[in-house]
mmCIF file of C-alpha atoms in Angstrom:
data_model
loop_
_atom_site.group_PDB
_atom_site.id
_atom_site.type_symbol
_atom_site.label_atom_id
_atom_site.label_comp_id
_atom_site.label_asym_id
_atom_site.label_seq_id
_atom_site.Cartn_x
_atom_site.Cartn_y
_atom_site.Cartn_z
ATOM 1 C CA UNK A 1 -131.715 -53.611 -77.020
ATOM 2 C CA UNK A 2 -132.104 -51.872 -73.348
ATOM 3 C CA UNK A 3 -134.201 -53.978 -71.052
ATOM 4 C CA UNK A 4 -137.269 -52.210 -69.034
ATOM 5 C CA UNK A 5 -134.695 -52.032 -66.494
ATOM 6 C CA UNK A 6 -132.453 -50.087 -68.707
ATOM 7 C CA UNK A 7 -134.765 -47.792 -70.381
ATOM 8 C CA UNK A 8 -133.681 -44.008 -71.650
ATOM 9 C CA UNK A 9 -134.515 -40.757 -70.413
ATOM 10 C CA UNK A 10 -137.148 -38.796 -71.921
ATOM 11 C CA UNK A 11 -136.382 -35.448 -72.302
ATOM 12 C CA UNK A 12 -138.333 -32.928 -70.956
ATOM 13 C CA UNK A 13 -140.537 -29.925 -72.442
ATOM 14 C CA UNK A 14 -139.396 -26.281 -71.216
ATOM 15 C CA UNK A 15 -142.905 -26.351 -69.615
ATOM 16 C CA UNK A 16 -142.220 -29.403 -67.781
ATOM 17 C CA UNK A 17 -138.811 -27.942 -66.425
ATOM 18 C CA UNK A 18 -140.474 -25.096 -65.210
ATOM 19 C CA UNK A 19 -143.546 -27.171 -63.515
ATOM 20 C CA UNK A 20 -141.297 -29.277 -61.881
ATOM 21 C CA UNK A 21 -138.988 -25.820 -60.824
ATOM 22 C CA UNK A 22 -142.259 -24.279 -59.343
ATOM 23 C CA UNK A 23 -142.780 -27.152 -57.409
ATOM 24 C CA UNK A 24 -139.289 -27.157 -55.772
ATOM 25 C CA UNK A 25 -137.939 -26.212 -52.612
ATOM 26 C CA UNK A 26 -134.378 -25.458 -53.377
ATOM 27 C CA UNK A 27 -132.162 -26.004 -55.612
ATOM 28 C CA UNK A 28 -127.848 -26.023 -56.642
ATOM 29 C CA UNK A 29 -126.279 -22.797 -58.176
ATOM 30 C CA UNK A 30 -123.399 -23.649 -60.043
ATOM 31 C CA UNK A 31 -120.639 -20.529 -60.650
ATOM 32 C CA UNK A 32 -116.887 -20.678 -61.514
ATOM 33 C CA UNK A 33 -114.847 -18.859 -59.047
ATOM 34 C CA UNK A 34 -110.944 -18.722 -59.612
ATOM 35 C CA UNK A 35 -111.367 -20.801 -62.708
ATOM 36 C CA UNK A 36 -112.835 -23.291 -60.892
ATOM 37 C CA UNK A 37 -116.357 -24.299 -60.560
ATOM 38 C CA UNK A 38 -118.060 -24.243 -56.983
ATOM 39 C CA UNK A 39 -121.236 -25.380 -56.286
ATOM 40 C CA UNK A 40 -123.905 -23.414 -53.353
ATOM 41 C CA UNK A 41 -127.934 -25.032 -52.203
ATOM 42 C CA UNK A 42 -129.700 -22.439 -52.752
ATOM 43 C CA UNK A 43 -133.454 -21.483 -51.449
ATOM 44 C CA UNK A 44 -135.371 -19.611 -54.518
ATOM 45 C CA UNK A 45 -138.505 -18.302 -56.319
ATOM 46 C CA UNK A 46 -139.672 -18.639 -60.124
ATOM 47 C CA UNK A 47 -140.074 -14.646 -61.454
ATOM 48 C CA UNK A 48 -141.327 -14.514 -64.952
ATOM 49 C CA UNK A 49 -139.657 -17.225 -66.432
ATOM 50 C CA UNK A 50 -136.364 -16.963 -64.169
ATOM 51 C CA UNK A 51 -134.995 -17.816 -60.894
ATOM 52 C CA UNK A 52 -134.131 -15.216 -58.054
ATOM 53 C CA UNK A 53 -132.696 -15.735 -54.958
ATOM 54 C CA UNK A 54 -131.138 -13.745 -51.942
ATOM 55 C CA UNK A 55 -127.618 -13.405 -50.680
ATOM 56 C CA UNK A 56 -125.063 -12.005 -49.318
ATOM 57 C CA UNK A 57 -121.826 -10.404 -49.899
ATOM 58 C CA UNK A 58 -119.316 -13.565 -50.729
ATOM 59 C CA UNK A 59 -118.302 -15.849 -53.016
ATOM 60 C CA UNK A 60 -121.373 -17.155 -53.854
ATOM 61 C CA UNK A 61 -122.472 -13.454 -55.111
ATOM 62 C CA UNK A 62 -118.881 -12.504 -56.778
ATOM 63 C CA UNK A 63 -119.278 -15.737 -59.102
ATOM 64 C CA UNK A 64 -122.971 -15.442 -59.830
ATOM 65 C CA UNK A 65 -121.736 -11.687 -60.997
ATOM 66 C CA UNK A 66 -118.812 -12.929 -62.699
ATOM 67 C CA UNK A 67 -119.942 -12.722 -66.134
ATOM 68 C CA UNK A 68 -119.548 -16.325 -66.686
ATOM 69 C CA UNK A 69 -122.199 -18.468 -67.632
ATOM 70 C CA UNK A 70 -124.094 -20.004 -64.380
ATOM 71 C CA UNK A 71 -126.152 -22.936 -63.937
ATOM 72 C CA UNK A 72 -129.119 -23.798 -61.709
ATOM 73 C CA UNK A 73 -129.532 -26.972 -60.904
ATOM 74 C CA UNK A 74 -133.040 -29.017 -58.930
ATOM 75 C CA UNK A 75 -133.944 -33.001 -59.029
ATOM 76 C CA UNK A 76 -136.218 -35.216 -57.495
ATOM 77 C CA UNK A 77 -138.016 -38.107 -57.219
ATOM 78 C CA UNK A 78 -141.739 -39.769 -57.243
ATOM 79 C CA UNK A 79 -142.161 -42.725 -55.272
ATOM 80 C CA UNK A 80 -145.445 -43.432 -56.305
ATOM 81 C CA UNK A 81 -144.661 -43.414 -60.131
ATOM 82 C CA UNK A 82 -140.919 -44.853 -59.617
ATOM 83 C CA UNK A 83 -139.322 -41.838 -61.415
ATOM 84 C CA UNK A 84 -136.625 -39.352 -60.853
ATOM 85 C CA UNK A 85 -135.758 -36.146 -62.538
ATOM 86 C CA UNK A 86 -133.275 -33.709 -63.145
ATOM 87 C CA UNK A 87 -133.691 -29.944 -64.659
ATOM 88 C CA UNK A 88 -130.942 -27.470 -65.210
ATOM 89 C CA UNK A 89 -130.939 -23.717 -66.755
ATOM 90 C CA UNK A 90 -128.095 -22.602 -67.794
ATOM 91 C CA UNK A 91 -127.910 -18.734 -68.224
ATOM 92 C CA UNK A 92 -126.792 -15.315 -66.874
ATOM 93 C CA UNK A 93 -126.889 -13.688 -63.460
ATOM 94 C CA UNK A 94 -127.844 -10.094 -62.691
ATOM 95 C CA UNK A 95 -127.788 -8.060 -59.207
ATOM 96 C CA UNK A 96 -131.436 -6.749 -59.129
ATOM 97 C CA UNK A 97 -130.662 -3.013 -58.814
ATOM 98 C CA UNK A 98 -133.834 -1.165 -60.433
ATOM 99 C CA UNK A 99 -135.771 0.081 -57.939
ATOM 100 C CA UNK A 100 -138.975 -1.402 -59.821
ATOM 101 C CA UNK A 101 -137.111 -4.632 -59.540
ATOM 102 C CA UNK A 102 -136.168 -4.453 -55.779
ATOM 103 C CA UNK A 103 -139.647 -3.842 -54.849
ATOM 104 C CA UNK A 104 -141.135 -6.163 -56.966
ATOM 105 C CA UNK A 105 -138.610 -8.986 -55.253
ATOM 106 C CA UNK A 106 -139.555 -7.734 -51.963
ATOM 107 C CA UNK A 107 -143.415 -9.460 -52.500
ATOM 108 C CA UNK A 108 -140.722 -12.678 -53.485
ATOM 109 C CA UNK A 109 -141.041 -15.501 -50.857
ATOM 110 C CA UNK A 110 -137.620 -15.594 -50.154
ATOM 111 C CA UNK A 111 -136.622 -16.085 -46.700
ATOM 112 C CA UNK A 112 -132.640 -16.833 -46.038
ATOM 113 C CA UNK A 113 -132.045 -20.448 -44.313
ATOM 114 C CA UNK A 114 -129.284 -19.108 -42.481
ATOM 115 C CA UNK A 115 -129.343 -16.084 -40.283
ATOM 116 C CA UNK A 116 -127.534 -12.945 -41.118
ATOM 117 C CA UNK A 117 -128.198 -9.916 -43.547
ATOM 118 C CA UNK A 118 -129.035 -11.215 -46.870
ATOM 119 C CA UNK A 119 -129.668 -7.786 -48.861
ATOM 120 C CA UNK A 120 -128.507 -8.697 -52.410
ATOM 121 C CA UNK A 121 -131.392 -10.197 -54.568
ATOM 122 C CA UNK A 122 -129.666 -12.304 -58.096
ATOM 123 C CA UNK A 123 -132.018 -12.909 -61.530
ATOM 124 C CA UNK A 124 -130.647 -15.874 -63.401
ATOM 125 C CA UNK A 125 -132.199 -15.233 -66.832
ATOM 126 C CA UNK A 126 -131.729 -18.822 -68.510
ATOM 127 C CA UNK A 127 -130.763 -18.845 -72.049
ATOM 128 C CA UNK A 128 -130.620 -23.035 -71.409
ATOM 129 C CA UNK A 129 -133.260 -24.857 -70.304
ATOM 130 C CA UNK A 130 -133.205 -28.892 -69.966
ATOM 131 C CA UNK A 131 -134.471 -31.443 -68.135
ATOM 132 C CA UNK A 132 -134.752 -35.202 -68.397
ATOM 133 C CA UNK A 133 -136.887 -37.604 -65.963
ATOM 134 C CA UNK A 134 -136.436 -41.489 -65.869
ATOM 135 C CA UNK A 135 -137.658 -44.783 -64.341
ATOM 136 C CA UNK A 136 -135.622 -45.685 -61.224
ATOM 137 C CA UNK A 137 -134.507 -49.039 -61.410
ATOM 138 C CA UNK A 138 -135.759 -51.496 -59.011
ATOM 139 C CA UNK A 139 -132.838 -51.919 -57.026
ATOM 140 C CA UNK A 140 -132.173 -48.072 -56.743
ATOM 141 C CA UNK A 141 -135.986 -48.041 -55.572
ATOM 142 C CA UNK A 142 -135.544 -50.924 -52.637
ATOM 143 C CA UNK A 143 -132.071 -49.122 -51.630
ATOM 144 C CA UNK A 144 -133.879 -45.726 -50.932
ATOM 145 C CA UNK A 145 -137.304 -47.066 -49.119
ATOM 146 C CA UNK A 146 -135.131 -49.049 -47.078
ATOM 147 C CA UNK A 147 -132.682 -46.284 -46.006
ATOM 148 C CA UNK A 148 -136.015 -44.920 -45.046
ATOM 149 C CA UNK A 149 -137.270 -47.708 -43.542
ATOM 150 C CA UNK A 150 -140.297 -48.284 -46.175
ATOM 151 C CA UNK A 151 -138.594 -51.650 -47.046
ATOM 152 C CA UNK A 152 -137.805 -55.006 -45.351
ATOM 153 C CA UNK A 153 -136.843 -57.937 -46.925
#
């Protein structure tokens, strides 16, 4: 029998996946180049029910476009309720290309982190969507406050 300290997950709702994605910042895009899986941080915005965010030519683009499967990945924690979460969609990419689409995303706040041209805009449509969120344990909690200096012993 688990022990408060070892308590499950619960698993989330898809709203709750998608409250918690509106409230981040940025997330992990996860694409397979070569037969092998590489992994970019990404800066984004929720679109009706998907994800979009801007690039530029590169590998990043070439495996969203792939054809294979991607995932989008964001997690987090809440101090004051001692919980973390995770949330990924799983789904498929798309260049936006319409011109409907293109000036839709251009109302998008999407601003590239790093400079250069970043003219391609990607729609991951998720056909996944799963989250869990979970007590931290105690000494996960003291670990992190101390490394920010919240915590002396």
């Amino acid at each position: 029998m688990p022990t408060s300290e070892e308590a499950t997950a619960d698993q989330l709702t898809s709203n709750q996946c998608w409250d918690y994605i509106r409230r981040a910042q940025f997330g992990r895009l996860a694409v397979i180049v070569d037969g092998r899986p590489e992994i970019f941080p990404i800066n984004f915005a929720v679109d009706h029910g998907s994800v979009v965010f801007r690039t530029a030519a590169g590998t990043k683009l070439s495996g969203a476009l792939s054809g294979n499967t991607v995932a989008f990945e964001i997690d987090g924690y809440d101090d004051n309720l001692s919980s973390a979460w995770s949330v990924v969609l799983k789904g498929t990419a798309s260049l936006l290309a319409d011109n409907e689409d293109l000036l839709a995303s251009e109302d998008l706040p999407l601003f590239p982190w790093q400079a250069g041209t970043k003219n391609a805009f990607v729609r991951i449509d998720p056909e996944v969507t799963s989250g869990r969120r979970f007590i931290i344990s105690n000494v996960a909690r003291r670990n992190v406050l101390r490394g920010m200096g919240l915590y002396t012993e």
